[in-house]
Amino acid sequence: MGAGGAWSEMWNGLSSSLDGFSAATIIISIIIVIPTILWIFSSLSAKARPEGRRPTPPGSTGLPLAGETIQFALAMTRKDGLIKFISERRKKHGPVFKSHLLGSPVVFLDPPAGNKFLFHNEGKLVENAWPASVSALLGETSLTKKQGEEYKLARRYIAGFFDQKATMAYLARVDEVASKHFATHWKGHEELSSLLMATIYTFDIICDLLLGLPDEPELQELRVCMKQYSFGILKAPINFPGFAYYDARKARERLLEMYEVIITRRRQELAEGNAHPDLLTNLLTVPDEAGRFYSDEEIKDNLLLFMFAGFETSSVALTMVITFVSKNPQVYELLLKEQKEIVESKRMRGESDMLRVEDLSAMKYTWRVIQETLRVQPSVNGAFRDAIIDLEYNGYTIPKGWKIMWTNQHSHYDPAFFPNPDCFDPSRFESPPIPFTYVPFGGGPRICPGYDFAKMEMLVFVHHLVKNYQWSLTHPDEPIIRNPTPRTARGTPVRITKIEL
Ligand code: HEM
């Protein structure tokens, strides 16, 4: 008998033995009563504190079972929702407060000290934490799931393939993909969706970096599956047809199958001596510091992680650059001036159009525009950590097993750190921000390993864009939403005019 049969027999037996109780009563008991009792116990045990121990942070545990999950989930879909969620609770409870999300107490700390505390204590007092539903889609052996010494070893190994030196070695290739992108996808159009264009660009680049740009049909299927995967991974974990989370699970299965085919093909190419120099080739040919080669499962999980983490983050940032620059003509003029100078000085030196490392270093204002964009609408607005022991912060105890969330949007909008925060002003980055107030890439040992790469690919894109096109927003009042990455409701359609610098 299959497991399903055993469960239904047990369920039938249980139903018939409980005279007077309808199945609905039992279901209601399971769904509402039991979790409520558990919630009351967890709230009481949170309140009962041993002698001498400091109190847990003040805050609200919200509704039984749901806690404040609904308010939080809604806040994450609005452009400044998280800022309001945090500000309201700070006013009520103080700078360090607790909430109750997805069945767990969650503490919010006060940046910059709180961010510094978390980033400095990664692996000592706190560890990376993902909700179980997200974990299931990330894969057991991906870098982001590892902890402690195992994490450090894996991070040095994998992130080493994305460090500054490796990134700069890849510049010529990214420049080539960018030139082709504008020549094929932008040429001849009068209006197009910025989000779609930026997504095609960053997806082609990440595929090339990880797997070598596959042929169009394979690339197309990867795009479709990855879109489904990234759309559903953070959605309500309802694993049932018709729900985004279910689709994401299916997409993960298909992506792993596709990677399997690509790995087999790559082994063949390596044997023939004509393999593309990318992450996959590196993982198959270079062992880690301990002399170990990754298993196919580890390779597939990490290809999936880097593909997921490495395309939408940059594409939404580029779409936001297009949006904010359009709305700030004086910023566009300065951006144009800088890019014009770069193009002209290359011509004066008799160089080809190909970008060199020195050209990227000259894009100081361009980088400030991207930094300011990531201040106003960070692609990722925070992440969770688990307290791995009972820890003390600012006079409070945060018990082992509680979650702590670091966020960036709140400090990015704090006038104490960023005067006149509603104004889009790239020049504010002429001097470095106060440490731990500006954290679009996170911080500490878990800081985004794709930082150098993301910076390079975004600078290259903006260079080609400004050099080749002027643009204006088709719907200047299009609202910005978060899902939870920022985007405009219609994908920022723009009218474009070809120019020559
Ligand atoms: C604008 C672009 C990007 C932004 C804003 C961004 C931001 C972030 C943030 C905030 C984190 C979480 C850090 C934490 O948990 O504390 C992260 C993690 C990560 N990012 Fe990025 N990222 C970007 C681009 C990229 C790219 C291009 C790649 C790959 C080449 C990448 C790969 C990763 C990976 C693998 C992680 C997980 C690291 C870990 O758990 O140890 N990211 N990123």
Coordinates of C-alpha atoms and ligand atoms in Angstrom, one line a residue:
M1 CA 0.0 0.0 0.0
G2 CA 1.3 3.5 -0.9
A3 CA 1.8 6.3 1.6
G4 CA -1.3 8.1 0.3
G5 CA -3.4 4.9 1.0
A6 CA -2.1 4.6 4.5
W7 CA -2.9 8.3 5.2
S8 CA -6.5 8.0 3.9
E9 CA -7.1 4.8 5.9
M10 CA -5.9 6.4 9.0
W11 CA -8.0 9.5 8.3
N12 CA -11.1 7.4 7.6
G13 CA -10.5 5.4 10.8
L14 CA -10.1 8.6 12.8
S15 CA -13.2 10.2 11.3
S16 CA -15.4 7.2 12.0
S17 CA -14.1 6.8 15.6
L18 CA -15.0 10.4 16.5
D19 CA -18.7 10.2 16.8
G20 CA -20.4 13.6 16.7
F21 CA -17.4 15.4 15.2
S22 CA -17.6 16.4 11.6
A23 CA -14.5 16.3 9.4
A24 CA -14.8 20.1 9.3
T25 CA -14.5 20.3 13.1
I26 CA -11.4 18.3 13.0
I27 CA -9.9 20.4 10.2
I28 CA -10.7 23.6 12.1
S29 CA -9.1 22.2 15.2
I30 CA -6.0 21.3 13.3
I31 CA -5.8 24.6 11.4
I32 CA -6.8 27.0 14.2
V33 CA -6.9 25.6 17.7
I34 CA -3.7 23.7 17.8
P35 CA -1.5 26.5 16.3
T36 CA -3.3 29.0 18.6
I37 CA -2.3 26.9 21.6
L38 CA 1.2 26.7 20.3
W39 CA 1.3 30.4 19.7
I40 CA 0.1 31.1 23.3
F41 CA 2.7 28.8 24.7
S42 CA 5.4 30.4 22.5
S43 CA 4.3 33.9 23.6
L44 CA 4.2 32.9 27.3
S45 CA 7.6 31.2 27.1
A46 CA 8.9 34.4 25.4
K47 CA 7.6 36.4 28.3
A48 CA 8.8 34.0 31.1
R49 CA 12.4 34.9 31.5
P50 CA 15.0 33.3 33.8
E51 CA 16.3 35.3 36.8
G52 CA 18.9 37.9 35.8
R53 CA 18.2 37.7 32.1
R54 CA 17.5 40.9 30.2
P55 CA 14.0 41.2 28.6
T56 CA 13.4 40.5 25.0
P57 CA 12.8 43.6 22.8
P58 CA 9.4 45.3 23.1
G59 CA 7.0 44.8 20.3
S60 CA 3.8 43.2 19.1
T61 CA 3.3 39.5 18.5
G62 CA 0.2 40.5 16.4
L63 CA -2.6 38.1 15.7
P64 CA -2.6 34.5 16.9
L65 CA -0.9 32.3 14.3
A66 CA -0.4 35.0 11.6
G67 CA 1.5 37.4 13.9
E68 CA 2.1 40.5 11.7
T69 CA 2.9 38.4 8.6
I70 CA 0.1 40.0 6.6
Q71 CA 1.1 43.6 7.4
F72 CA 4.7 42.7 6.6
A73 CA 3.8 40.9 3.3
L74 CA 1.8 43.9 2.2
A75 CA 4.5 46.3 3.2
M76 CA 7.0 44.4 1.1
T77 CA 4.9 45.0 -2.0
R78 CA 4.9 48.8 -1.7
K79 CA 7.7 51.1 -2.7
D80 CA 8.2 52.5 0.8
G81 CA 6.1 49.9 2.7
L82 CA 9.0 48.5 4.7
I83 CA 10.0 52.0 5.8
K84 CA 6.5 52.6 7.1
F85 CA 6.3 49.2 8.7
I86 CA 9.5 49.9 10.6
S87 CA 8.9 53.6 11.4
E88 CA 5.4 52.9 12.9
R89 CA 6.8 50.2 15.2
R90 CA 9.8 52.3 16.2
K91 CA 7.5 55.1 17.2
K92 CA 5.6 52.7 19.4
H93 CA 8.3 50.4 20.8
G94 CA 11.6 52.1 20.3
P95 CA 14.6 51.6 17.9
V96 CA 14.9 47.9 18.6
F97 CA 11.6 46.0 18.4
K98 CA 10.2 42.6 17.8
S99 CA 7.5 41.4 15.5
H100 CA 6.1 37.9 14.7
L101 CA 6.4 36.8 11.1
L102 CA 5.8 33.4 9.4
G103 CA 5.4 31.7 12.8
S104 CA 8.6 33.0 14.3
P105 CA 9.5 36.0 16.5
V106 CA 11.6 38.5 14.4
V107 CA 13.7 41.3 15.9
F108 CA 14.5 44.5 13.9
L109 CA 17.7 46.2 14.9
D110 CA 18.7 49.9 14.6
P111 CA 21.1 50.8 11.9
P112 CA 24.0 51.6 11.7
A113 CA 24.9 49.9 15.0
G114 CA 22.4 47.0 14.4
N115 CA 23.8 46.3 10.9
K116 CA 27.3 46.4 12.2
F117 CA 26.4 44.0 15.0
L118 CA 24.8 41.5 12.6
F119 CA 27.4 41.7 9.9
H120 CA 30.3 41.4 12.4
N121 CA 28.7 38.4 14.2
E122 CA 27.8 36.3 11.2
G123 CA 28.8 32.7 12.0
K124 CA 29.5 33.7 15.7
L125 CA 26.1 34.8 17.1
V126 CA 23.9 34.7 14.0
E127 CA 23.6 32.6 10.9
N128 CA 21.9 33.1 7.5
A129 CA 18.3 31.9 7.7
W130 CA 15.8 31.2 5.0
P131 CA 12.1 30.3 5.5
A132 CA 11.8 26.5 4.9
S133 CA 9.8 27.1 1.7
V134 CA 12.6 29.2 0.2
S135 CA 15.2 26.7 1.4
A136 CA 13.5 23.9 -0.4
L137 CA 13.9 25.8 -3.6
L138 CA 17.5 26.9 -3.1
G139 CA 18.9 23.3 -2.9
E140 CA 20.6 21.7 0.1
T141 CA 24.1 22.1 -1.3
S142 CA 24.1 25.7 -2.5
L143 CA 26.5 28.2 -1.1
T144 CA 23.8 30.2 0.6
K145 CA 22.7 27.2 2.7
K146 CA 26.1 26.4 4.1
Q147 CA 27.2 27.6 7.5
G148 CA 30.4 28.0 9.6
E149 CA 33.7 26.7 8.3
E150 CA 31.9 24.9 5.5
Y151 CA 30.5 28.2 4.3
K152 CA 33.9 30.0 4.5
L153 CA 35.6 27.2 2.4
A154 CA 32.8 27.3 -0.2
R155 CA 32.6 31.1 -0.3
R156 CA 36.4 31.3 -1.0
Y157 CA 36.1 28.7 -3.7
I158 CA 33.1 29.9 -5.6
A159 CA 33.3 33.7 -4.9
G160 CA 36.9 33.5 -6.0
F161 CA 35.6 33.0 -9.6
F162 CA 33.8 36.4 -9.3
D163 CA 36.4 38.5 -7.5
Q164 CA 37.6 41.9 -8.9
K165 CA 40.4 40.3 -11.0
A166 CA 38.2 37.6 -12.5
T167 CA 35.5 40.2 -13.2
M168 CA 37.9 42.5 -15.0
A169 CA 39.1 39.6 -17.1
Y170 CA 35.5 39.2 -18.2
L171 CA 35.0 42.9 -19.2
A172 CA 35.7 42.4 -22.9
R173 CA 33.1 39.6 -23.1
V174 CA 30.4 41.7 -21.3
D175 CA 31.2 44.7 -23.6
E176 CA 30.7 42.4 -26.6
V177 CA 27.4 41.0 -25.3
A178 CA 26.3 44.6 -24.6
S179 CA 27.1 45.9 -28.1
K180 CA 25.2 43.0 -29.6
H181 CA 22.3 43.5 -27.2
F182 CA 21.8 47.1 -28.3
A183 CA 22.4 46.3 -32.0
T184 CA 19.8 43.5 -32.0
H185 CA 17.2 44.4 -29.4
W186 CA 17.1 48.2 -29.5
K187 CA 17.9 49.0 -33.1
G188 CA 14.9 50.0 -35.2
H189 CA 12.5 50.4 -32.3
E190 CA 10.7 53.6 -31.3
E191 CA 9.3 52.3 -28.0
L192 CA 10.3 49.4 -25.8
S193 CA 10.1 48.0 -22.3
S194 CA 13.2 48.9 -20.2
L195 CA 12.5 46.1 -17.8
L196 CA 12.3 43.5 -20.6
M197 CA 15.5 44.9 -22.3
A198 CA 17.5 45.0 -19.0
T199 CA 16.3 41.5 -18.2
I200 CA 17.4 40.1 -21.5
Y201 CA 20.8 41.8 -21.1
T202 CA 21.5 40.6 -17.5
F203 CA 20.1 37.1 -18.2
D204 CA 22.3 36.7 -21.3
I205 CA 25.3 37.9 -19.3
I206 CA 24.7 35.6 -16.3
C207 CA 24.2 32.6 -18.6
D208 CA 27.4 33.4 -20.5
L209 CA 29.3 33.8 -17.2
L210 CA 28.0 30.5 -15.7
L211 CA 27.4 28.3 -18.7
G212 CA 28.6 30.0 -21.9
L213 CA 25.7 31.6 -23.8
P214 CA 23.7 28.6 -24.9
D215 CA 21.9 28.4 -28.3
E216 CA 18.7 30.4 -28.6
P217 CA 16.1 27.6 -28.0
E218 CA 18.0 26.4 -24.8
L219 CA 18.5 30.0 -23.7
Q220 CA 14.8 30.7 -24.2
E221 CA 13.8 27.7 -22.1
L222 CA 16.2 28.8 -19.4
R223 CA 14.7 32.3 -19.4
V224 CA 11.1 31.0 -19.1
C225 CA 12.0 28.6 -16.3
M226 CA 14.1 31.1 -14.4
K227 CA 11.3 33.7 -14.7
Q228 CA 8.9 31.2 -13.1
Y229 CA 11.4 30.2 -10.5
S230 CA 12.2 33.8 -9.4
F231 CA 8.6 34.8 -9.5
G232 CA 7.4 32.0 -7.2
I233 CA 10.3 31.4 -4.8
L234 CA 9.2 34.1 -2.3
K235 CA 5.5 33.6 -2.7
A236 CA 3.1 31.8 -0.3
P237 CA 4.3 28.2 -0.1
I238 CA 1.2 26.6 -1.6
N239 CA 2.5 23.6 -3.4
F240 CA -0.6 23.1 -5.5
P241 CA -1.2 23.6 -9.3
G242 CA -2.2 27.1 -10.1
F243 CA 0.0 28.7 -7.4
A244 CA 3.2 30.6 -8.2
Y245 CA 5.2 28.5 -5.6
Y246 CA 4.2 25.3 -7.2
D247 CA 5.3 26.6 -10.6
A248 CA 8.6 27.6 -9.1
R249 CA 9.2 24.1 -7.8
K250 CA 8.4 22.7 -11.3
A251 CA 10.7 25.3 -12.8
R252 CA 13.5 24.2 -10.4
E253 CA 13.1 20.5 -11.5
R254 CA 13.3 21.5 -15.2
L255 CA 16.3 23.8 -14.6
L256 CA 18.2 21.0 -12.9
E257 CA 17.4 18.7 -15.8
M258 CA 18.8 21.2 -18.2
Y259 CA 21.9 21.8 -16.2
E260 CA 22.5 18.0 -16.2
V261 CA 22.4 18.0 -20.0
I262 CA 24.7 21.0 -20.1
I263 CA 27.2 19.4 -17.7
T264 CA 27.3 16.2 -19.7
R265 CA 27.9 18.2 -22.9
R266 CA 30.6 20.2 -21.1
R267 CA 32.5 17.1 -20.0
Q268 CA 32.6 16.0 -23.6
E269 CA 33.8 19.5 -24.7
L270 CA 36.5 19.4 -22.0
A271 CA 37.7 16.0 -23.3
E272 CA 37.9 17.5 -26.8
G273 CA 39.7 20.6 -25.5
N274 CA 37.2 23.2 -26.6
A275 CA 35.3 24.2 -23.4
H276 CA 34.0 27.7 -22.8
P277 CA 35.8 29.5 -20.0
D278 CA 33.0 30.0 -17.5
L279 CA 31.9 29.0 -14.0
L280 CA 30.9 25.5 -15.0
T281 CA 34.3 24.8 -16.6
N282 CA 36.0 26.2 -13.5
L283 CA 33.9 24.0 -11.2
L284 CA 34.6 20.9 -13.3
T285 CA 38.3 21.5 -13.5
V286 CA 39.5 23.4 -10.4
P287 CA 39.3 21.8 -7.0
D288 CA 38.6 23.8 -3.8
E289 CA 41.3 24.4 -1.2
A290 CA 40.8 21.0 0.3
G291 CA 41.5 19.5 -3.1
R292 CA 37.8 18.4 -3.5
F293 CA 35.8 18.6 -6.7
Y294 CA 32.1 19.4 -6.4
S295 CA 29.6 16.7 -7.1
D296 CA 27.1 17.2 -9.9
E297 CA 24.4 18.0 -7.3
E298 CA 26.5 20.8 -5.8
I299 CA 27.4 22.2 -9.2
K300 CA 23.7 22.3 -10.2
D301 CA 22.5 23.9 -6.9
N302 CA 25.2 26.6 -7.3
L303 CA 24.5 27.3 -10.9
L304 CA 20.8 27.8 -9.9
L305 CA 21.7 30.0 -7.0
F306 CA 24.0 32.3 -9.0
M307 CA 21.6 32.4 -12.0
F308 CA 18.8 33.4 -9.7
A309 CA 20.8 35.9 -7.5
G310 CA 22.6 37.3 -10.5
F311 CA 20.1 38.5 -13.1
E312 CA 17.0 40.1 -11.6
T313 CA 18.9 42.1 -9.0
S314 CA 20.9 43.9 -11.7
S315 CA 18.0 44.1 -14.3
V316 CA 15.6 45.9 -11.8
A317 CA 18.5 48.2 -10.8
L318 CA 19.1 49.2 -14.4
T319 CA 15.4 49.7 -15.0
M320 CA 15.3 52.0 -12.0
V321 CA 18.4 53.9 -13.3
I322 CA 16.5 54.5 -16.6
T323 CA 13.4 55.7 -14.6
F324 CA 15.3 58.0 -12.2
V325 CA 17.6 59.5 -14.8
S326 CA 14.5 60.3 -17.0
K327 CA 12.9 62.2 -14.2
N328 CA 16.1 64.2 -13.4
P329 CA 17.3 65.9 -16.6
Q330 CA 20.3 67.6 -14.8
V331 CA 21.5 64.0 -13.8
Y332 CA 21.1 62.9 -17.5
E333 CA 23.2 65.9 -18.6
L334 CA 26.1 65.0 -16.2
L335 CA 25.9 61.4 -17.2
L336 CA 26.0 62.3 -20.9
K337 CA 28.9 64.6 -20.3
E338 CA 30.9 61.9 -18.5
Q339 CA 30.2 59.3 -21.2
K340 CA 31.0 61.7 -24.0
E341 CA 34.4 62.5 -22.4
I342 CA 35.1 58.8 -22.2
V343 CA 34.2 58.2 -25.9
E344 CA 36.1 61.3 -27.1
S345 CA 39.3 60.5 -25.1
K346 CA 39.3 56.9 -26.5
R347 CA 39.1 58.4 -30.0
M348 CA 41.8 60.9 -29.3
R349 CA 44.1 58.1 -28.2
G350 CA 43.2 56.2 -31.4
E351 CA 41.7 53.3 -29.4
S352 CA 38.8 51.1 -30.5
D353 CA 35.4 51.5 -28.9
M354 CA 36.0 48.5 -26.7
L355 CA 35.8 49.3 -23.0
R356 CA 39.0 48.9 -20.9
V357 CA 39.3 48.7 -17.1
E358 CA 40.6 52.4 -17.1
D359 CA 37.3 53.5 -18.9
L360 CA 35.3 51.9 -16.1
S361 CA 37.4 53.7 -13.5
A362 CA 36.6 57.0 -15.3
M363 CA 32.9 56.4 -14.9
K364 CA 32.7 58.0 -11.5
Y365 CA 29.5 59.9 -11.9
T366 CA 27.9 56.9 -13.7
W367 CA 28.6 54.8 -10.7
R368 CA 27.2 57.4 -8.3
V369 CA 24.0 57.4 -10.4
I370 CA 23.8 53.6 -9.8
Q371 CA 24.6 54.0 -6.1
E372 CA 21.9 56.6 -5.7
T373 CA 19.5 54.3 -7.5
L374 CA 20.3 51.5 -5.2
R375 CA 19.8 53.8 -2.2
V376 CA 16.4 54.9 -3.3
Q377 CA 15.2 51.5 -4.5
P378 CA 17.5 48.7 -3.4
S379 CA 17.1 45.5 -5.5
V380 CA 17.2 43.5 -2.3
N381 CA 15.8 45.2 0.8
G382 CA 17.1 42.9 3.5
A383 CA 17.5 39.4 4.8
F384 CA 16.9 37.2 7.8
R385 CA 19.4 35.8 10.3
D386 CA 18.9 33.2 13.1
A387 CA 20.2 33.8 16.6
I388 CA 22.4 30.7 17.2
I389 CA 22.7 31.3 20.9
D390 CA 20.9 33.5 23.4
L391 CA 22.5 36.8 22.6
E392 CA 22.4 40.3 24.1
Y393 CA 22.0 43.5 22.1
N394 CA 21.4 47.0 23.5
G395 CA 20.1 45.8 26.8
Y396 CA 17.8 43.1 25.4
T397 CA 18.1 39.4 25.1
I398 CA 17.4 37.8 21.7
P399 CA 16.8 34.2 22.5
K400 CA 18.4 31.4 20.5
G401 CA 16.2 30.4 17.5
W402 CA 14.6 33.9 17.1
K403 CA 15.0 35.6 13.7
I404 CA 16.7 39.0 13.2
M405 CA 16.1 41.0 10.1
W406 CA 18.6 43.4 8.6
T407 CA 17.1 45.9 6.2
N408 CA 18.5 48.8 4.2
Q409 CA 15.6 50.9 2.9
H410 CA 15.0 52.5 6.3
S411 CA 18.5 53.8 6.9
H412 CA 18.7 54.7 3.2
Y413 CA 15.9 57.2 3.8
D414 CA 17.0 58.4 7.2
P415 CA 17.7 62.2 6.9
A416 CA 20.3 61.8 9.6
F417 CA 22.4 59.7 7.2
F418 CA 21.2 60.9 3.8
P419 CA 20.0 64.6 4.0
N420 CA 17.0 65.4 1.9
P421 CA 16.5 61.6 1.2
D422 CA 13.6 62.1 -1.2
C423 CA 15.8 64.0 -3.6
F424 CA 17.6 61.9 -6.3
D425 CA 21.1 63.3 -5.9
P426 CA 24.0 61.1 -7.1
S427 CA 26.5 63.8 -5.9
R428 CA 25.8 62.7 -2.2
F429 CA 28.1 59.8 -3.0
E430 CA 31.1 62.1 -3.6
S431 CA 32.0 61.4 0.0
P432 CA 31.4 57.9 1.4
P433 CA 28.3 57.3 3.5
I434 CA 28.5 56.7 7.2
P435 CA 29.5 53.0 7.6
F436 CA 26.7 50.5 7.8
T437 CA 24.0 53.0 6.8
Y438 CA 24.2 52.2 3.0
V439 CA 24.0 48.5 2.5
P440 CA 22.4 47.6 -0.8
F441 CA 24.7 44.6 -1.2
G442 CA 24.5 43.5 2.5
G443 CA 27.7 43.4 4.6
G444 CA 30.1 41.2 6.5
P445 CA 31.1 37.7 5.4
R446 CA 27.8 37.2 3.5
I447 CA 28.1 40.4 1.5
C448 CA 26.9 39.9 -2.1
P449 CA 29.7 37.8 -3.8
G450 CA 28.5 39.3 -7.2
Y451 CA 29.2 42.9 -6.2
D452 CA 32.2 43.5 -8.5
F453 CA 30.5 41.7 -11.3
A454 CA 27.2 43.6 -10.9
K455 CA 29.0 46.9 -10.8
M456 CA 30.9 46.1 -14.0
E457 CA 27.9 44.8 -16.0
M458 CA 25.7 47.8 -14.9
L459 CA 28.4 50.4 -15.9
V460 CA 28.9 48.7 -19.3
F461 CA 25.1 48.8 -19.9
V462 CA 24.7 52.4 -19.0
H463 CA 27.7 53.3 -21.2
H464 CA 26.2 51.7 -24.2
L465 CA 22.7 53.1 -23.4
V466 CA 23.9 56.7 -23.1
K467 CA 26.2 56.4 -26.0
N468 CA 23.5 55.2 -28.4
Y469 CA 20.1 56.4 -27.2
Q470 CA 18.2 59.2 -25.7
W471 CA 15.0 58.1 -24.0
S472 CA 11.9 59.5 -22.4
L473 CA 9.3 57.7 -20.2
T474 CA 6.1 56.8 -22.0
H475 CA 4.2 56.9 -18.7
P476 CA 6.1 59.3 -16.4
D477 CA 3.6 58.7 -13.6
E478 CA 3.9 55.0 -13.6
P479 CA 4.0 53.9 -10.0
I480 CA 6.9 51.9 -8.5
I481 CA 5.8 48.7 -6.7
R482 CA 7.9 46.0 -5.0
N483 CA 7.4 42.3 -5.7
P484 CA 9.6 42.2 -3.5
T485 CA 12.2 43.6 -6.0
P486 CA 11.3 47.1 -7.2
R487 CA 9.7 47.6 -10.5
T488 CA 7.3 49.8 -12.3
A489 CA 3.7 48.6 -12.9
R490 CA 4.2 48.4 -16.7
G491 CA 7.9 47.7 -16.9
T492 CA 9.0 51.3 -17.7
P493 CA 8.2 51.6 -21.4
V494 CA 10.4 54.3 -23.0
R495 CA 10.4 56.1 -26.3
I496 CA 13.9 56.0 -27.7
T497 CA 15.9 58.1 -30.3
K498 CA 19.2 56.9 -31.7
I499 CA 22.1 59.2 -31.2
E500 CA 25.9 59.1 -32.0
L501 CA 28.4 60.4 -29.5
Ligands
HEM1 C1 22.5 45.2 -8.3 C2 22.9 44.0 -8.2 C3 22.9 43.2 -6.9 C4 22.5 43.5 -5.7 C5 21.8 44.8 -5.2 C6 22.7 42.3 -4.8 C7 22.4 42.3 -3.5 C8 22.6 41.2 -2.7 C9 22.2 41.1 -1.3 C10 21.6 42.2 -0.5 C11 22.5 39.9 -0.9 C12 22.2 39.3 0.5 C13 23.4 39.4 1.5 C14 23.0 38.9 2.8 O1 22.3 37.9 3.0 O2 23.4 39.5 3.8 C15 23.1 39.1 -2.0 C16 23.5 37.8 -1.9 C17 24.0 37.1 -3.0 N1 24.2 37.6 -4.3 FE1 23.9 39.5 -4.9 N2 23.3 41.3 -5.6 C18 23.4 41.8 -6.9 C19 23.9 41.1 -8.0 C20 24.5 39.8 -7.9 C21 25.1 39.2 -9.0 C22 25.4 39.8 -10.4 C23 25.5 37.9 -8.5 C24 26.2 36.8 -9.3 C25 27.1 37.0 -10.2 C26 25.0 37.8 -7.2 C27 25.1 36.7 -6.4 C28 24.7 36.6 -5.1 C29 24.8 35.4 -4.3 C30 25.3 34.0 -4.7 C31 24.3 35.7 -3.0 C32 24.2 34.8 -1.8 C33 25.4 34.8 -1.0 C34 25.4 34.0 0.3 O3 24.4 33.6 0.8 O4 26.5 33.8 0.8 N3 24.4 39.0 -6.8 N4 23.1 40.0 -3.1

